[in-house]
PDB file of C-alpha atoms in Angstrom:
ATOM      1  CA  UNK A 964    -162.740  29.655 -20.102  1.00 49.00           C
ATOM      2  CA  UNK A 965    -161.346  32.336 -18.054  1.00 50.00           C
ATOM      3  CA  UNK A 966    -159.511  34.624 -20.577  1.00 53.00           C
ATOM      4  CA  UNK A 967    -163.438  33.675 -22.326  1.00 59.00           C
ATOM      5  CA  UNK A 968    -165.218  35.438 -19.547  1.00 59.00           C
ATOM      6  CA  UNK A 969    -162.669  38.209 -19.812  1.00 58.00           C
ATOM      7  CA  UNK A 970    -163.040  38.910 -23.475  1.00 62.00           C
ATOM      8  CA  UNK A 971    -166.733  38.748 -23.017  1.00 63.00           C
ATOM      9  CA  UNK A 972    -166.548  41.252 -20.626  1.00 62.00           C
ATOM     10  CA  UNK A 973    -164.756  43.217 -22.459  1.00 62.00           C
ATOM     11  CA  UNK A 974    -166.739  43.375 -25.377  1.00 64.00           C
ATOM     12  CA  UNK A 975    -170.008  44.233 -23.453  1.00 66.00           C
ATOM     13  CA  UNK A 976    -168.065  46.665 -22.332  1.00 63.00           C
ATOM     14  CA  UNK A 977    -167.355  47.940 -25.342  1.00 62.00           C
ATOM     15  CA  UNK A 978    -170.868  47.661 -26.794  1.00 64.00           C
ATOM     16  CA  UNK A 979    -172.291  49.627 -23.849  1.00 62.00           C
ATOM     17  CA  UNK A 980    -170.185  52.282 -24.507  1.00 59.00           C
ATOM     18  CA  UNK A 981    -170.325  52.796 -27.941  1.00 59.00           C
ATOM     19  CA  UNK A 982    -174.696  52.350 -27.831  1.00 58.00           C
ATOM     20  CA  UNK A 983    -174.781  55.066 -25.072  1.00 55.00           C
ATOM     21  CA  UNK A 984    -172.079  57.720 -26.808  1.00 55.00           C
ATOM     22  CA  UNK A 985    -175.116  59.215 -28.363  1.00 52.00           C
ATOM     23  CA  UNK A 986    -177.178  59.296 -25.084  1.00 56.00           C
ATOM     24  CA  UNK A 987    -174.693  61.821 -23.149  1.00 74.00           C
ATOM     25  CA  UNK A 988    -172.905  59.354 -21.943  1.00 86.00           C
ATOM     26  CA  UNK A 989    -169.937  60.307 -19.769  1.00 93.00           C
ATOM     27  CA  UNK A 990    -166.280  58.488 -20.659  1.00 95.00           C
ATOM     28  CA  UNK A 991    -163.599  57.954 -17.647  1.00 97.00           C
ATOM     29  CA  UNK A 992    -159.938  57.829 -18.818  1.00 97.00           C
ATOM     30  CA  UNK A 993    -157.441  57.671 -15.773  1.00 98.00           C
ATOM     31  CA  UNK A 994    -153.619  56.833 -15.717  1.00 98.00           C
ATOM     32  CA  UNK A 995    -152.203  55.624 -12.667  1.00 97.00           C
ATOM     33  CA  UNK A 996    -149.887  53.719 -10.279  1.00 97.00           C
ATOM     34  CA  UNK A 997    -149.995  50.184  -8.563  1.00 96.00           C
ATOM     35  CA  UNK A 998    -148.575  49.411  -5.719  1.00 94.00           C
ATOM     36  CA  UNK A 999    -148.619  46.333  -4.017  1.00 93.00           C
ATOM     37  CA  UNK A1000    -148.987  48.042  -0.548  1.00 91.00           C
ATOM     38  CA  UNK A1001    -151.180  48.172   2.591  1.00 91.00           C
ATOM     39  CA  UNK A1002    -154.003  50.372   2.195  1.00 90.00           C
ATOM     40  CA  UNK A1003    -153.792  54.305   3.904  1.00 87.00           C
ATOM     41  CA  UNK A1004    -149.949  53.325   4.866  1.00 89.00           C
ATOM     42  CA  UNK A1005    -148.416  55.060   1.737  1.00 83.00           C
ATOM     43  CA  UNK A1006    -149.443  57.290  -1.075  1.00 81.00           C
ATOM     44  CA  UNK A1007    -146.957  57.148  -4.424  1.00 80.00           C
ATOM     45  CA  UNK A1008    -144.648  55.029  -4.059  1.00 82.00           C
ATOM     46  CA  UNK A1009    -141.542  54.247  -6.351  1.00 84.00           C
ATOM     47  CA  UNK A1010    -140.684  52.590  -8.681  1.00 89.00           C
ATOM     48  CA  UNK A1011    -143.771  53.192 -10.539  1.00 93.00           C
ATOM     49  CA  UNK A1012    -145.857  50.572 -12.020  1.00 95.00           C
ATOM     50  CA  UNK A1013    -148.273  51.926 -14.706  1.00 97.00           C
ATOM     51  CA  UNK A1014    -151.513  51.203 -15.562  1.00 97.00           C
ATOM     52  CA  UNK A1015    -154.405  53.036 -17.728  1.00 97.00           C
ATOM     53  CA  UNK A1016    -158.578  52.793 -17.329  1.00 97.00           C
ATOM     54  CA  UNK A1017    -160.732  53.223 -19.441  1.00 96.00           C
ATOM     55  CA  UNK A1018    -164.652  53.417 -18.274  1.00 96.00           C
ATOM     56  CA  UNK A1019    -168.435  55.330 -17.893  1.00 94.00           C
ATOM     57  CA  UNK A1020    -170.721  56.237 -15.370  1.00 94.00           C
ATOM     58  CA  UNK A1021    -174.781  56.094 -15.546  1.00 91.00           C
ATOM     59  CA  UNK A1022    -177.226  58.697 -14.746  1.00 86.00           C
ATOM     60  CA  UNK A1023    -177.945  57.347 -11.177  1.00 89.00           C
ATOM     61  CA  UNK A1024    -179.650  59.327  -8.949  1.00 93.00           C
ATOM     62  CA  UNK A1025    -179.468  62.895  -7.678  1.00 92.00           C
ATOM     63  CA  UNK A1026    -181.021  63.875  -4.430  1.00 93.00           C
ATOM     64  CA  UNK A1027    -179.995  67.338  -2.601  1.00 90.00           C
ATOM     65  CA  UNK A1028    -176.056  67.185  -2.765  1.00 93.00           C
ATOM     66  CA  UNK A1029    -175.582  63.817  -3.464  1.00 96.00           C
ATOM     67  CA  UNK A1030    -175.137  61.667  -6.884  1.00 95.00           C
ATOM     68  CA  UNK A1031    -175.414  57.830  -6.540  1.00 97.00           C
ATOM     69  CA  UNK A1032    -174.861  56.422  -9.477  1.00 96.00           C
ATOM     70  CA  UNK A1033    -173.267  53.040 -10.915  1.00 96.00           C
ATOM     71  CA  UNK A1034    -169.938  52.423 -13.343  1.00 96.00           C
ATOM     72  CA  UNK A1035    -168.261  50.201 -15.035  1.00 95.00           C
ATOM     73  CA  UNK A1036    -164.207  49.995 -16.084  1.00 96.00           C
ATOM     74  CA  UNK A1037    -161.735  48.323 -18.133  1.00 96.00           C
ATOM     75  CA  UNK A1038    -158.138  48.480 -17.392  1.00 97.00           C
ATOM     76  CA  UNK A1039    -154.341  46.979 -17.934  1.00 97.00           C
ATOM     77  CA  UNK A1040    -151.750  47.626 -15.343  1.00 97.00           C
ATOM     78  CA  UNK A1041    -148.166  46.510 -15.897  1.00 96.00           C
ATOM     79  CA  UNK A1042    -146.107  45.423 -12.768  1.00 91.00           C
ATOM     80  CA  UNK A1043    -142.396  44.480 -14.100  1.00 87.00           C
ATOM     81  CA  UNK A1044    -141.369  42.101 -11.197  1.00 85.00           C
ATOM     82  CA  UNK A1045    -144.790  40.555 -10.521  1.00 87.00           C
ATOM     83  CA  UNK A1046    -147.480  40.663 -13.525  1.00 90.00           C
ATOM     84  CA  UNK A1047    -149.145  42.908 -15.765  1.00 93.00           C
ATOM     85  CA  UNK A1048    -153.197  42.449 -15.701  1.00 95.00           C
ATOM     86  CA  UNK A1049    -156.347  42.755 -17.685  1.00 96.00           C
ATOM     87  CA  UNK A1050    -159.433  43.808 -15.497  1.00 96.00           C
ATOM     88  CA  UNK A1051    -162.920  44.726 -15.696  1.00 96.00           C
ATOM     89  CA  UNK A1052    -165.236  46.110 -12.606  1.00 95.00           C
ATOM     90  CA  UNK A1053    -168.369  47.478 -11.489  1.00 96.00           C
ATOM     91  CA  UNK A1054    -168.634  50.053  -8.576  1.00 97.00           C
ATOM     92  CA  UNK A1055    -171.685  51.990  -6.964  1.00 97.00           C
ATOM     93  CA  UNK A1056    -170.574  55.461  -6.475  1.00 97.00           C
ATOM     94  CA  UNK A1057    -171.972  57.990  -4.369  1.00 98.00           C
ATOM     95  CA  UNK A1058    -170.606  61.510  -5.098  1.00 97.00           C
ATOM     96  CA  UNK A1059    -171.308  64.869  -2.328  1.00 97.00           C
ATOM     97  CA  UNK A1060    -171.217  67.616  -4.630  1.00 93.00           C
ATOM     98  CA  UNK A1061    -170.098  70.603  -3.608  1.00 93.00           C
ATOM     99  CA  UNK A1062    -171.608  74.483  -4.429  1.00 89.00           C
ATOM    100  CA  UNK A1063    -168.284  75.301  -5.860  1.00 90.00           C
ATOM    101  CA  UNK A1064    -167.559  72.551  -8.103  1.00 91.00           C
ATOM    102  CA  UNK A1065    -165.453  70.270  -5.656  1.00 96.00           C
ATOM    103  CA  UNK A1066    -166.987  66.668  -5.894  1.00 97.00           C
ATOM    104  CA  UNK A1067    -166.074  64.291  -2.924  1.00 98.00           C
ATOM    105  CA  UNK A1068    -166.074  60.688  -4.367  1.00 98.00           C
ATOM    106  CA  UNK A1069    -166.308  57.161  -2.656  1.00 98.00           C
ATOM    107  CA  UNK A1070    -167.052  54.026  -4.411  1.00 98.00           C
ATOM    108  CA  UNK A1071    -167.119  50.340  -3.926  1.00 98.00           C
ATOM    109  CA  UNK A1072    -166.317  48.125  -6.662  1.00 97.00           C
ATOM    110  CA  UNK A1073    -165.762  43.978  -7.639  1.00 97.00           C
ATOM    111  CA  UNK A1074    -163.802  42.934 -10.135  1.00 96.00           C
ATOM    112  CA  UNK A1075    -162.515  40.361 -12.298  1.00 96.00           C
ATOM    113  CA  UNK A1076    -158.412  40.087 -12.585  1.00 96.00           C
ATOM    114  CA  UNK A1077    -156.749  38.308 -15.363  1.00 96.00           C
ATOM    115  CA  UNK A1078    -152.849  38.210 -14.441  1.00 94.00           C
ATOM    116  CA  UNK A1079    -149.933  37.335 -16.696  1.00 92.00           C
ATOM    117  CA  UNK A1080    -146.114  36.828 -15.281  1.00 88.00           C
ATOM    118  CA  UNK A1081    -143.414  39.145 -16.161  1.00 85.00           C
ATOM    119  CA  UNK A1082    -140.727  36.737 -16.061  1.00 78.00           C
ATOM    120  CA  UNK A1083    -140.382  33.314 -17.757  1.00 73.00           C
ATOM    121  CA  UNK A1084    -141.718  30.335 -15.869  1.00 71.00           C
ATOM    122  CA  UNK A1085    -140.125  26.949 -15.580  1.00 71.00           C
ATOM    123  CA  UNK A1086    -141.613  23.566 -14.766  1.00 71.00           C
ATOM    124  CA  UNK A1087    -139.192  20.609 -13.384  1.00 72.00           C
ATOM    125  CA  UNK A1088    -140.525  17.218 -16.470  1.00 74.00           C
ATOM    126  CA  UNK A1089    -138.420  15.121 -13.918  1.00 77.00           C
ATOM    127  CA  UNK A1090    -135.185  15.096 -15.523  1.00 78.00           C
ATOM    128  CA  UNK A1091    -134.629  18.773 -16.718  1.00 77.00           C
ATOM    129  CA  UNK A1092    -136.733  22.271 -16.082  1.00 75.00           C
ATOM    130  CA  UNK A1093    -138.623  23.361 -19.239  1.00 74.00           C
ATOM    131  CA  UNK A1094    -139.903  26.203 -19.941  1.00 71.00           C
ATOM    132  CA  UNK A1095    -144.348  26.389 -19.113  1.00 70.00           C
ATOM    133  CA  UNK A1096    -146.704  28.351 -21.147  1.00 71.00           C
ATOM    134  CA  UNK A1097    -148.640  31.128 -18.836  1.00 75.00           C
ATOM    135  CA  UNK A1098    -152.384  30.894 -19.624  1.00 81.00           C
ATOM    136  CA  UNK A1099    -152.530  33.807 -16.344  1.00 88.00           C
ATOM    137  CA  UNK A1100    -154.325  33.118 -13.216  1.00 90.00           C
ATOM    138  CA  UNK A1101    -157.929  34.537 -12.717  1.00 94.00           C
ATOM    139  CA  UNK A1102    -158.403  36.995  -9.430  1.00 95.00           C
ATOM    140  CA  UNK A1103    -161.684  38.113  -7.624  1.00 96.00           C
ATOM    141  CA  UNK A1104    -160.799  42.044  -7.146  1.00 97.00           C
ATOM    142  CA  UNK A1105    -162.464  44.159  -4.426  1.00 98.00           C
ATOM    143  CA  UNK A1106    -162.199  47.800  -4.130  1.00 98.00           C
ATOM    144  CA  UNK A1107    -162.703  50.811  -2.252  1.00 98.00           C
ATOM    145  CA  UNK A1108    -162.040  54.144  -3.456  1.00 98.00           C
ATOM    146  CA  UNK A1109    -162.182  57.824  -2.224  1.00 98.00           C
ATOM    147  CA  UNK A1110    -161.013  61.290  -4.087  1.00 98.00           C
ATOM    148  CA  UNK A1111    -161.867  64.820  -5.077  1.00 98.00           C
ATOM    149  CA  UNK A1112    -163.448  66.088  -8.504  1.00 98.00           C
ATOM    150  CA  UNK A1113    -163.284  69.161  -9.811  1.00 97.00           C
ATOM    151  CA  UNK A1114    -165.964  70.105 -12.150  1.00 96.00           C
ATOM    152  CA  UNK A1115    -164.466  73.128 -15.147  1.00 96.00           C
ATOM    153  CA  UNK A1116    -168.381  74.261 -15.876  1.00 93.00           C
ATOM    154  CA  UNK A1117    -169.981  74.347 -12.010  1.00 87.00           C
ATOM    155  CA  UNK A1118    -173.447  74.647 -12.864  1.00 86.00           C
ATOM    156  CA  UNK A1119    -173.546  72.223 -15.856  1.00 89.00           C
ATOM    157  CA  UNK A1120    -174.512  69.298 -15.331  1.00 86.00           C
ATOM    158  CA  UNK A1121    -172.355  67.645 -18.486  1.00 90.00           C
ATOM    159  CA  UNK A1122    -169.755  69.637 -17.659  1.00 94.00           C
ATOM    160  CA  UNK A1123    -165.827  67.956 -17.690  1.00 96.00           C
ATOM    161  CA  UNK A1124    -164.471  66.937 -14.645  1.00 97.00           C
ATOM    162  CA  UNK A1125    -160.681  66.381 -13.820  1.00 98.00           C
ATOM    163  CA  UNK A1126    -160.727  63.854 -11.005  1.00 98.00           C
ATOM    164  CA  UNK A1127    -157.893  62.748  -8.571  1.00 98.00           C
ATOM    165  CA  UNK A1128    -158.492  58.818  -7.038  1.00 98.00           C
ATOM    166  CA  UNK A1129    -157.009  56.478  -3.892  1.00 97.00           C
ATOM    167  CA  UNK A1130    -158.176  53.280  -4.904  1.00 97.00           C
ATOM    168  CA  UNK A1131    -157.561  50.157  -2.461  1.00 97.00           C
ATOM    169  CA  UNK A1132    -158.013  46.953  -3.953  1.00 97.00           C
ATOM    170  CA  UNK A1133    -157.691  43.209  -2.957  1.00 97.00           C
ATOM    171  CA  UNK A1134    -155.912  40.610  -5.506  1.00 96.00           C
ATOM    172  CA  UNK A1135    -157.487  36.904  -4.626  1.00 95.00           C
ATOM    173  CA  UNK A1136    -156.923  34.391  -4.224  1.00 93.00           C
ATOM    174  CA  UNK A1137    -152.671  35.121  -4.752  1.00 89.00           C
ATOM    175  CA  UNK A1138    -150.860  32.528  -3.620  1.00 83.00           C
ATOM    176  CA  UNK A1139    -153.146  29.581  -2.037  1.00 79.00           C
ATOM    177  CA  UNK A1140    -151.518  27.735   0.800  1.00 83.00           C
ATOM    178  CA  UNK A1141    -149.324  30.756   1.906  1.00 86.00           C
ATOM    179  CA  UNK A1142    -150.230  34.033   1.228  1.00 89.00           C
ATOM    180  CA  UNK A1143    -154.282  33.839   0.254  1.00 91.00           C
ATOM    181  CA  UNK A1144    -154.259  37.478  -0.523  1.00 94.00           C
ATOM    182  CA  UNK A1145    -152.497  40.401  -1.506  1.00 95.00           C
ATOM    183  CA  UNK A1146    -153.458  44.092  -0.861  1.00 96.00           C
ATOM    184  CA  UNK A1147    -152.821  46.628  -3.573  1.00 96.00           C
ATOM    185  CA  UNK A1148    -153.210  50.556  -3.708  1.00 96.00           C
ATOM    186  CA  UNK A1149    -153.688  52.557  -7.342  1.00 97.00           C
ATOM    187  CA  UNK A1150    -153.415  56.434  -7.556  1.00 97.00           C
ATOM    188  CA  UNK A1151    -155.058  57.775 -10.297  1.00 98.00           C
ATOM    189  CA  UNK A1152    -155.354  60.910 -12.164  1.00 98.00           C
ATOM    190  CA  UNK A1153    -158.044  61.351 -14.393  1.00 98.00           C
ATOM    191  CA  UNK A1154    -160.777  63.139 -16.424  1.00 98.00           C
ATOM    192  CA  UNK A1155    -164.608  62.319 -17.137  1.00 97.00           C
ATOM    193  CA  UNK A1156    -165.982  64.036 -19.787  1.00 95.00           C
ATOM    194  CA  UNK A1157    -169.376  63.668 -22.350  1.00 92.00           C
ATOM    195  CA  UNK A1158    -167.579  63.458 -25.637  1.00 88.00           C
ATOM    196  CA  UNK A1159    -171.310  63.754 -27.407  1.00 76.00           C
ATOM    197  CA  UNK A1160    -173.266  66.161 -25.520  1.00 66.00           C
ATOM    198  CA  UNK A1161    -174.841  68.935 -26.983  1.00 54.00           C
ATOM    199  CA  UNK A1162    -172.718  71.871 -28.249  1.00 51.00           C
TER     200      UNK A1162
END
């Protein structure tokens, strides 16, 4: 049921991007690094965990210097002693946009985690340890996130922007009965860009 809901999200996904491609619809494609870390304590860490996005952002709305706007993300992040996990979010974003093309970013996101082990799994049958099948685990995944954006064409509005992103994010529930959560930071570097707009 759970890798169901996953799928399904994924596939909306997927259909909402491709039915808005021809509506100048922007495209977000990040790579970046997990760390299972406390939020603001460290920035890249090693060794590095990697993980690619995937997403889009609608119109919102524009008022003086500020863009609030909604956006939606797929993503698979590979952590070799822990997991490697499937995720999809939503986030409200408001942007301040800057007269020289420097955006300052903030958004706040929930997610849903789909998390696989990276190392083979036992269960005791009561004689001898076999080994168990890993169907994953299902997480609930808050975020917050804050960056800079750099837009190449200033005064166009559909204009590329190369985009640099803390994200702080929540993985629960991890381990119930002794650790219910566990705090996680992603760096990302990243471009959004309009791959239909006008020429």
């Amino acid at each position: 049921m759970k890798c169901y809901f996953l799928q399904l999200t994924t596939v909306t996904f997927l259909w909402l991007m491709t039915s808005q491609l021809n509506a100048q619809q922007a495209v977000t494609v990040s790579v970046f690094n997990e760390s299972t870390t406390i939020p603001f304590t460290t920035f890249i860490n090693s060794p590095l965990h990697p993980g690619v996005q995937v997403g889009t952002e609608f119109e919102g709305h524009v008022k003086n210097h500020f863009r609030l706007y909604p956006s939606i993300t797929v993503g698979y992040m590979f952590h070799k002693k822990l997991f490697q996990g499937l995720y999809a979010d939503a986030n409200i974003g408001v942007d301040y946009q800057t007269g020289f093309g420097v955006n300052i970013k903030t958004k706040l996101g929930l997610g849903y985690l789909h998390t696989f082990t990276t190392q083979e799994e036992y269960q005791f049958n009561g004689s001898t340890y076999e080994s168990k099948g890993d169907r994953g685990n299902a997480r609930v995944m808050p975020s917050f996130t804050i960056g800079l954006g750099y837009n190449l064409q200033k005064n166009n509005p559909l204009s590329t922007e190369i985009f640099f992103l803390y994200q702080s994010w929540i993985e629960y529930p991890y381990s119930p009965g002794f650790i219910p959560l566990m705090s996680h930071t992603n760096i990302h570097f990243g471009t959004k860009f309009y791959p239909s707009k006008a020429k």
